[in-house]
JSON list of C-alpha atoms in Angstrom, two decimals:
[
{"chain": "A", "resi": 1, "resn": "UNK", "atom": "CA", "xyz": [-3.01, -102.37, 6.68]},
{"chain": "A", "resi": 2, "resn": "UNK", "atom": "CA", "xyz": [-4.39, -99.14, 7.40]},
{"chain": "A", "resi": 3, "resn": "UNK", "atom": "CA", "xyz": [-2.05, -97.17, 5.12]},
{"chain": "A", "resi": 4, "resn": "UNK", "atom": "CA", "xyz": [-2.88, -99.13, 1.77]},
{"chain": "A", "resi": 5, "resn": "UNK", "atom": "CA", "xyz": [-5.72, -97.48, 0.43]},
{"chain": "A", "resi": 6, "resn": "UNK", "atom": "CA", "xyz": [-4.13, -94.29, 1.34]},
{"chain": "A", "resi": 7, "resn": "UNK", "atom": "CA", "xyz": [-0.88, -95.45, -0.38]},
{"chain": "A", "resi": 8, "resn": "UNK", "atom": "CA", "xyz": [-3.12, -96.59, -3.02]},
{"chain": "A", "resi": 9, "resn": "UNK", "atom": "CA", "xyz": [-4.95, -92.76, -3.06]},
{"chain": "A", "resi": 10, "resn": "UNK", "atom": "CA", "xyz": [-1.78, -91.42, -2.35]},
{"chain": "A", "resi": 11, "resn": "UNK", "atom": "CA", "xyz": [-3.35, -89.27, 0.36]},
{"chain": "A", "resi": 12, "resn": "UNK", "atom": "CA", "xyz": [-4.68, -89.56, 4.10]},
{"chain": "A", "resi": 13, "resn": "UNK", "atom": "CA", "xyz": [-3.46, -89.18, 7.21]},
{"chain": "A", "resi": 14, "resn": "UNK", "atom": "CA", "xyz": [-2.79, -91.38, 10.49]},
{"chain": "A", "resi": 15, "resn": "UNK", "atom": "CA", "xyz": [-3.11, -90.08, 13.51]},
{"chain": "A", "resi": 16, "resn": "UNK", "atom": "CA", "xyz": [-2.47, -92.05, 16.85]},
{"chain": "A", "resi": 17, "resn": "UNK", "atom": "CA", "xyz": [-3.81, -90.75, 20.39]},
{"chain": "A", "resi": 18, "resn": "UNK", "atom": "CA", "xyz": [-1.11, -91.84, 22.79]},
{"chain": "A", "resi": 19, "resn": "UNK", "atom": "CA", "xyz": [-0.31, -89.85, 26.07]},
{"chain": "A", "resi": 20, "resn": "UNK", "atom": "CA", "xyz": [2.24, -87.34, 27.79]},
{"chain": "A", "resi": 21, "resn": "UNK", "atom": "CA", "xyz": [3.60, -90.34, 29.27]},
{"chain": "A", "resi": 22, "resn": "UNK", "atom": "CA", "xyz": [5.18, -91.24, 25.75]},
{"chain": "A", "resi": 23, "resn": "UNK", "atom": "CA", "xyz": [7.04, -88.30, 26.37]},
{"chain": "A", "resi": 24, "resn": "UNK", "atom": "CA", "xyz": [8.10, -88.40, 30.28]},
{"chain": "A", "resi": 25, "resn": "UNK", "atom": "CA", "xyz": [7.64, -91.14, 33.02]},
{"chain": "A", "resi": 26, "resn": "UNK", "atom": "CA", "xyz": [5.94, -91.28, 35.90]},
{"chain": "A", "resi": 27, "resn": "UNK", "atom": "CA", "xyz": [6.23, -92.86, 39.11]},
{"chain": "A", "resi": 28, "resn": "UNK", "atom": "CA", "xyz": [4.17, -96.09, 38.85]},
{"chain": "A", "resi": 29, "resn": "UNK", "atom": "CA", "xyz": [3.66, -96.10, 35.52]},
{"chain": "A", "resi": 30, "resn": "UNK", "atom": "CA", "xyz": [6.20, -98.27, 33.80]},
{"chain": "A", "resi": 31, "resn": "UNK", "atom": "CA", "xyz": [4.39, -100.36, 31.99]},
{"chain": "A", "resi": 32, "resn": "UNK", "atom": "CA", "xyz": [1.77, -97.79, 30.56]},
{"chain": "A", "resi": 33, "resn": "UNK", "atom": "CA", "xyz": [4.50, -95.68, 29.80]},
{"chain": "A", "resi": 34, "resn": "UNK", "atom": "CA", "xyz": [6.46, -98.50, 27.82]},
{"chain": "A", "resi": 35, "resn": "UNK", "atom": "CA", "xyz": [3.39, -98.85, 25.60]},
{"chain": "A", "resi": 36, "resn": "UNK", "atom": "CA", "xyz": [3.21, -94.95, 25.12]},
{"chain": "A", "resi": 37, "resn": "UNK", "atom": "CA", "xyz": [6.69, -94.95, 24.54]},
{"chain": "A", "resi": 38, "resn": "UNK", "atom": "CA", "xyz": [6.60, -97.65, 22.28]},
{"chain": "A", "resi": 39, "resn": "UNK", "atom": "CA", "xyz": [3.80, -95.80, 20.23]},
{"chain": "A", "resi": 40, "resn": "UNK", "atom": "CA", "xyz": [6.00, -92.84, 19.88]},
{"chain": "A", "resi": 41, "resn": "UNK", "atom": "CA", "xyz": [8.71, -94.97, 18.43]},
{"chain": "A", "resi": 42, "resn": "UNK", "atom": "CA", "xyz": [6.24, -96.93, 15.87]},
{"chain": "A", "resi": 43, "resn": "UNK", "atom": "CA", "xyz": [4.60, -93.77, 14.89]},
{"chain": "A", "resi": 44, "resn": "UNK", "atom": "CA", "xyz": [7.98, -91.55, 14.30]},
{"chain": "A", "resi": 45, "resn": "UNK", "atom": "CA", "xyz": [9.05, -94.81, 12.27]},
{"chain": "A", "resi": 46, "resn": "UNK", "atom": "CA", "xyz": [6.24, -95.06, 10.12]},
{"chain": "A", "resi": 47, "resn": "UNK", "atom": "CA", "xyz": [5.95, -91.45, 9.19]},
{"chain": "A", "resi": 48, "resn": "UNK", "atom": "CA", "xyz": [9.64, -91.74, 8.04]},
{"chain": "A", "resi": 49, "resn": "UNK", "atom": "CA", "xyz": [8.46, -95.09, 6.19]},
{"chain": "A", "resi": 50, "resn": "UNK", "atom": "CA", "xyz": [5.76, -92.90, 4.73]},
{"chain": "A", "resi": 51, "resn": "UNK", "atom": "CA", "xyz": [7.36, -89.55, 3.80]},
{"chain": "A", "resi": 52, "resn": "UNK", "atom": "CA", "xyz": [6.61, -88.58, 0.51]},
{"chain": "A", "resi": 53, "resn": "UNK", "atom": "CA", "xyz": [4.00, -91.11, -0.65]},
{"chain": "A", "resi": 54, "resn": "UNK", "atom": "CA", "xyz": [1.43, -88.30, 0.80]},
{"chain": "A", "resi": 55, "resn": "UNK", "atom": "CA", "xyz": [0.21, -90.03, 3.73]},
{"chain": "A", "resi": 56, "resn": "UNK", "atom": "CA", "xyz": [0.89, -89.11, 7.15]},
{"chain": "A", "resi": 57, "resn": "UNK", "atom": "CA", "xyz": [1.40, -89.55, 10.42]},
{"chain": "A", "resi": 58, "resn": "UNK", "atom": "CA", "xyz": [0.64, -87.83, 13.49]},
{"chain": "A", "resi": 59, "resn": "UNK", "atom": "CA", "xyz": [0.38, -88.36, 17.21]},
{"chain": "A", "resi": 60, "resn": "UNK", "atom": "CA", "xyz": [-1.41, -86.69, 19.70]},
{"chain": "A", "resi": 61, "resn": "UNK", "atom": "CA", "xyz": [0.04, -86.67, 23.49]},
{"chain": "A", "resi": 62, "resn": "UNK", "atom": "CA", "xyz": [-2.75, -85.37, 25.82]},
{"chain": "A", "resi": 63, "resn": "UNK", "atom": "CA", "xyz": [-2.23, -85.04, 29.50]},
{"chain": "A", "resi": 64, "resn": "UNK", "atom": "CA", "xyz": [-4.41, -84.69, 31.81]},
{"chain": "A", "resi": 65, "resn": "UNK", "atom": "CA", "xyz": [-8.26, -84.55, 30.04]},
{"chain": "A", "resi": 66, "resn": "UNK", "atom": "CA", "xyz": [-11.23, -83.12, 31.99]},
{"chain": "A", "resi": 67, "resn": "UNK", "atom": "CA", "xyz": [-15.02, -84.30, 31.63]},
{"chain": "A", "resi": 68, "resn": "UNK", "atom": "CA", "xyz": [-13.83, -87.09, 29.43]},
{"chain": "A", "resi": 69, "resn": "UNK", "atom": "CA", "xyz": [-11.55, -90.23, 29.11]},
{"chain": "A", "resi": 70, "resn": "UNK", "atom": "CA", "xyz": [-9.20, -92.17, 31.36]},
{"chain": "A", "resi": 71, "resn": "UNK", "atom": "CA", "xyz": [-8.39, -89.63, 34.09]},
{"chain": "A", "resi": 72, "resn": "UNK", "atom": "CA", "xyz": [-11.32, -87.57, 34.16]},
{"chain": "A", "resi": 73, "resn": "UNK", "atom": "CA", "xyz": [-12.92, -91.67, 35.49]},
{"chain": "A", "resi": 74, "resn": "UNK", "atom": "CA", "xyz": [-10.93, -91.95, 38.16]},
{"chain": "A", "resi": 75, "resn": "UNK", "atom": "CA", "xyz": [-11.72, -88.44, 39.81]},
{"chain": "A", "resi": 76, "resn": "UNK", "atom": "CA", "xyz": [-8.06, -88.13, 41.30]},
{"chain": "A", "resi": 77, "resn": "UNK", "atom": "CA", "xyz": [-7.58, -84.50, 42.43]},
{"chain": "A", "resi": 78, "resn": "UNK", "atom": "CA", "xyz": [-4.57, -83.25, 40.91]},
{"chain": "A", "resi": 79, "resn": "UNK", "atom": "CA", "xyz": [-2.08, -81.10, 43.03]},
{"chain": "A", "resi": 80, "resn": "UNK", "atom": "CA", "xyz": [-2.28, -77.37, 42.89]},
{"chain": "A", "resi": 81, "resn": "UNK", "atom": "CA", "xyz": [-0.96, -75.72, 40.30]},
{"chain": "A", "resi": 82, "resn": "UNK", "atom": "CA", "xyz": [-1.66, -79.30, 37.45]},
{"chain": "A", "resi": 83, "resn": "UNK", "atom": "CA", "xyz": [-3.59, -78.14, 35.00]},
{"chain": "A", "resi": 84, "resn": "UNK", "atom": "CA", "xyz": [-6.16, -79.71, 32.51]},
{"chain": "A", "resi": 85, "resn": "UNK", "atom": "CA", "xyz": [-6.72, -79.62, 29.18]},
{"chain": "A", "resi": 86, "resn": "UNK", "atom": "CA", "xyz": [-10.99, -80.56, 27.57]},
{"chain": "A", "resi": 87, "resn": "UNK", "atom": "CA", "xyz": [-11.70, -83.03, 25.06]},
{"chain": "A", "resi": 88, "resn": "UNK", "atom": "CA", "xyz": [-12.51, -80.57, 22.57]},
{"chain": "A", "resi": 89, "resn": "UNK", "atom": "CA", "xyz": [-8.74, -79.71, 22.74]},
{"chain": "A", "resi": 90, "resn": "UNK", "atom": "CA", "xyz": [-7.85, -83.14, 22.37]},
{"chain": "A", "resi": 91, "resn": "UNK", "atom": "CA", "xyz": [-9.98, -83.55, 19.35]},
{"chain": "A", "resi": 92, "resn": "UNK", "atom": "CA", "xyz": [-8.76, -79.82, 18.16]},
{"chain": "A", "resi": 93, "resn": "UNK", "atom": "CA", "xyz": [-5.27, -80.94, 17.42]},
{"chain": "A", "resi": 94, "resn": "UNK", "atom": "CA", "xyz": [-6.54, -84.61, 15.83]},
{"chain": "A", "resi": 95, "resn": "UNK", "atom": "CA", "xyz": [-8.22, -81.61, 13.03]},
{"chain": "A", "resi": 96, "resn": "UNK", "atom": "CA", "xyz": [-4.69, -79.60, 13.30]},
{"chain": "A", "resi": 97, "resn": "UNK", "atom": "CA", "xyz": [-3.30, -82.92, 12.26]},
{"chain": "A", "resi": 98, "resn": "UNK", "atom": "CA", "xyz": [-5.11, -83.75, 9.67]},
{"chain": "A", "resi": 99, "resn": "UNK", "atom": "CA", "xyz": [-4.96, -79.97, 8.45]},
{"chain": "A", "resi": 100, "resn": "UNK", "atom": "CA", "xyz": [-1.30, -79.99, 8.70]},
{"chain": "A", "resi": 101, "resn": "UNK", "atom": "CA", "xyz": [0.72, -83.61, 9.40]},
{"chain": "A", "resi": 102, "resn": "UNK", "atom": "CA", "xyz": [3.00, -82.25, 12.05]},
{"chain": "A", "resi": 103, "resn": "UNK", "atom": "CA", "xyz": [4.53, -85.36, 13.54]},
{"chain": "A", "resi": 104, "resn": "UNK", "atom": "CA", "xyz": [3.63, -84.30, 17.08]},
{"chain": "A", "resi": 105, "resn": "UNK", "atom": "CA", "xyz": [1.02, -82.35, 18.91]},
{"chain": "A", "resi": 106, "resn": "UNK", "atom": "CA", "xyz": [0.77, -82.40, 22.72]},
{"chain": "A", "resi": 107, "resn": "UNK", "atom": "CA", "xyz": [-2.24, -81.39, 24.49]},
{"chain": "A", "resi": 108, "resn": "UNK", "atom": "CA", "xyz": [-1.59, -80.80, 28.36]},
{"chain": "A", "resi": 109, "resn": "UNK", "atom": "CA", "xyz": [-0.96, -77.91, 30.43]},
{"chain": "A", "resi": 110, "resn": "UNK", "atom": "CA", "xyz": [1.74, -75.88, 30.51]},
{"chain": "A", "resi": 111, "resn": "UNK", "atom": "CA", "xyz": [3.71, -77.10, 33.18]},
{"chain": "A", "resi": 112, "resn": "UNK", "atom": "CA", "xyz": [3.31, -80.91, 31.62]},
{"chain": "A", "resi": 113, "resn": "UNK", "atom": "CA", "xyz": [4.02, -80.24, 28.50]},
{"chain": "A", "resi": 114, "resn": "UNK", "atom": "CA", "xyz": [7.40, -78.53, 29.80]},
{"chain": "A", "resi": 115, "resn": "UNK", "atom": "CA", "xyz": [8.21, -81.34, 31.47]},
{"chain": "A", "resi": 116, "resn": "UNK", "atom": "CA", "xyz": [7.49, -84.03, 28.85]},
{"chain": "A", "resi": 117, "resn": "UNK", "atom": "CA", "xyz": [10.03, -81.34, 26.66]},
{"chain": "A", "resi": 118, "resn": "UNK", "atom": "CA", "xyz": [12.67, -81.22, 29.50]},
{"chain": "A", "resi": 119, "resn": "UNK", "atom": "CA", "xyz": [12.61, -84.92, 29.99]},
{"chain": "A", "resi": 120, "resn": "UNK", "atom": "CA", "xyz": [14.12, -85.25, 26.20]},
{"chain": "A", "resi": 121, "resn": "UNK", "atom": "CA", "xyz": [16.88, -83.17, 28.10]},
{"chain": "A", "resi": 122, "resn": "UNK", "atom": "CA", "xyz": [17.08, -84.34, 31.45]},
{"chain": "A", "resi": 123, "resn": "UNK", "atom": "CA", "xyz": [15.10, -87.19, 32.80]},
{"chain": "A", "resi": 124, "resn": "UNK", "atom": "CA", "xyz": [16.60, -86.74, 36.24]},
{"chain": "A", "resi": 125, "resn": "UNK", "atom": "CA", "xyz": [15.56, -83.18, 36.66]},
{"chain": "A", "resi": 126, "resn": "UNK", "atom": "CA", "xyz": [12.05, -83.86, 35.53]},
{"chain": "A", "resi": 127, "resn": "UNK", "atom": "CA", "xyz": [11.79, -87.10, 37.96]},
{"chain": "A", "resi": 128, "resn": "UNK", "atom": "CA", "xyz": [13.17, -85.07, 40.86]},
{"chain": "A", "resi": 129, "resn": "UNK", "atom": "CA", "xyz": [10.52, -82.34, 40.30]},
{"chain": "A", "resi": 130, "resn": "UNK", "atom": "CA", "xyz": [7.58, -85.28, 39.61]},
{"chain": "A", "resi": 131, "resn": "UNK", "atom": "CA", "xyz": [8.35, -86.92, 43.67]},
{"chain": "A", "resi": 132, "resn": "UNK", "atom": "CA", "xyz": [8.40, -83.05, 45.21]},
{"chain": "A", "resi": 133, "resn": "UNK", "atom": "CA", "xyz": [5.44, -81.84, 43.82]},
{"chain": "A", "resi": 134, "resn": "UNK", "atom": "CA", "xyz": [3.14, -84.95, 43.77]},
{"chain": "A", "resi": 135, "resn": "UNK", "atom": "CA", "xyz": [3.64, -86.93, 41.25]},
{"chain": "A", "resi": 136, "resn": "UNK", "atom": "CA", "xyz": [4.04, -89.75, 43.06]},
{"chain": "A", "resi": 137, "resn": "UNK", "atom": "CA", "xyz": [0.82, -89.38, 44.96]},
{"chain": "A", "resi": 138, "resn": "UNK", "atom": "CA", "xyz": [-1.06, -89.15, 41.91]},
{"chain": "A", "resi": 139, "resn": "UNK", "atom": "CA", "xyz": [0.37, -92.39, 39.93]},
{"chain": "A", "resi": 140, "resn": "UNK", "atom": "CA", "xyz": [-0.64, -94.23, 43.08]},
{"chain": "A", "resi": 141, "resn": "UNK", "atom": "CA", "xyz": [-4.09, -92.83, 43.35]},
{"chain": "A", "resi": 142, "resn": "UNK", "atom": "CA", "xyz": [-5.01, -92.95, 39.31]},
{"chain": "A", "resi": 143, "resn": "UNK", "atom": "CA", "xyz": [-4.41, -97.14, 38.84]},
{"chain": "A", "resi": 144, "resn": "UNK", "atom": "CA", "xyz": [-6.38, -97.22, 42.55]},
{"chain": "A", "resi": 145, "resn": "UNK", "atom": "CA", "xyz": [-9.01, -95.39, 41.03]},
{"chain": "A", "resi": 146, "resn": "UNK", "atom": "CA", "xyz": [-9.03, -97.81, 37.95]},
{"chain": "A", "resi": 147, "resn": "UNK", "atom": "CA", "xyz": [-9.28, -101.10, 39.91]},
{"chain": "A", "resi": 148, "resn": "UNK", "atom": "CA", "xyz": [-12.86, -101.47, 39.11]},
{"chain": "A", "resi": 149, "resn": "UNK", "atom": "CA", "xyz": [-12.38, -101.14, 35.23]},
{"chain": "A", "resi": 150, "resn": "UNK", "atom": "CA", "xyz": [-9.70, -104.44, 35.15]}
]
């Protein structure tokens, strides 16, 4: 529905705000991560169903935000060395996608966004790494922290 006008116009852009976790699961986070998945998958589909009508599609896969937004609620410390990424970053590549329809931008920290590429790879190795440095810990504390929100 969103995409007729455009269609109409024959210009505009989507873009969906989904997570890393489209990209690479987590312990404790199967369902969330089915959704994000599931995202990626709708959103890869419809810019193919869109190519060359001049509308596009983009998603956006921040990690871990600060100062804003789902995490930055819950006040979960993250384990050393798991960076953050600010809002304005977030909203930085929503612009870059507008600007210039690439079919993916992630927004996370180095060491997540190397993971969410290695898990395209190997979902073992980046699951392995995940439980030894934290991971776990973190999906348990994060839905904890979110109890009072459901």
């Amino acid at each position: 529905a969103v995409a007729g006008g455009m269609l109409e116009r024959g210009r505009g852009q989507i873009v969906f705000i989904s997570s890393v976790s489209g990209k690479v699961a987590a312990p404790g986070t199967s369902v969330y991560s089915a959704t994000k998945f599931g995202l990626r998958g709708f959103a890869l589909g419809l810019r193919e169903d869109l190519h060359g009508t001049g509308v596009g599609v983009s998603t956006i896969y921040p990690g871990f935000i600060r100062d804003a937004g789902m995490f930055a609620d819950t006040k979960v410390t993250l384990p050393r060395g798991v960076g953050t990424r600010t809002p304005e970053q977030v909203a930085n590549a929503v612009l870059r996608a507008i600007r210039d329809n690439p079919a993916e931008i992630t927004v996370a920290a180095l060491e997540q966004s190397l993971g969410a590429l290695l898990a395209g790879v190997s979902h073992s190795l980046v699951a392995s790494l995940q439980r030894r440095l934290g991971g776990t810990t973190v999906s348990k504390q994060i839905p904890a922290a979110q109890k009072r929100k459901r």
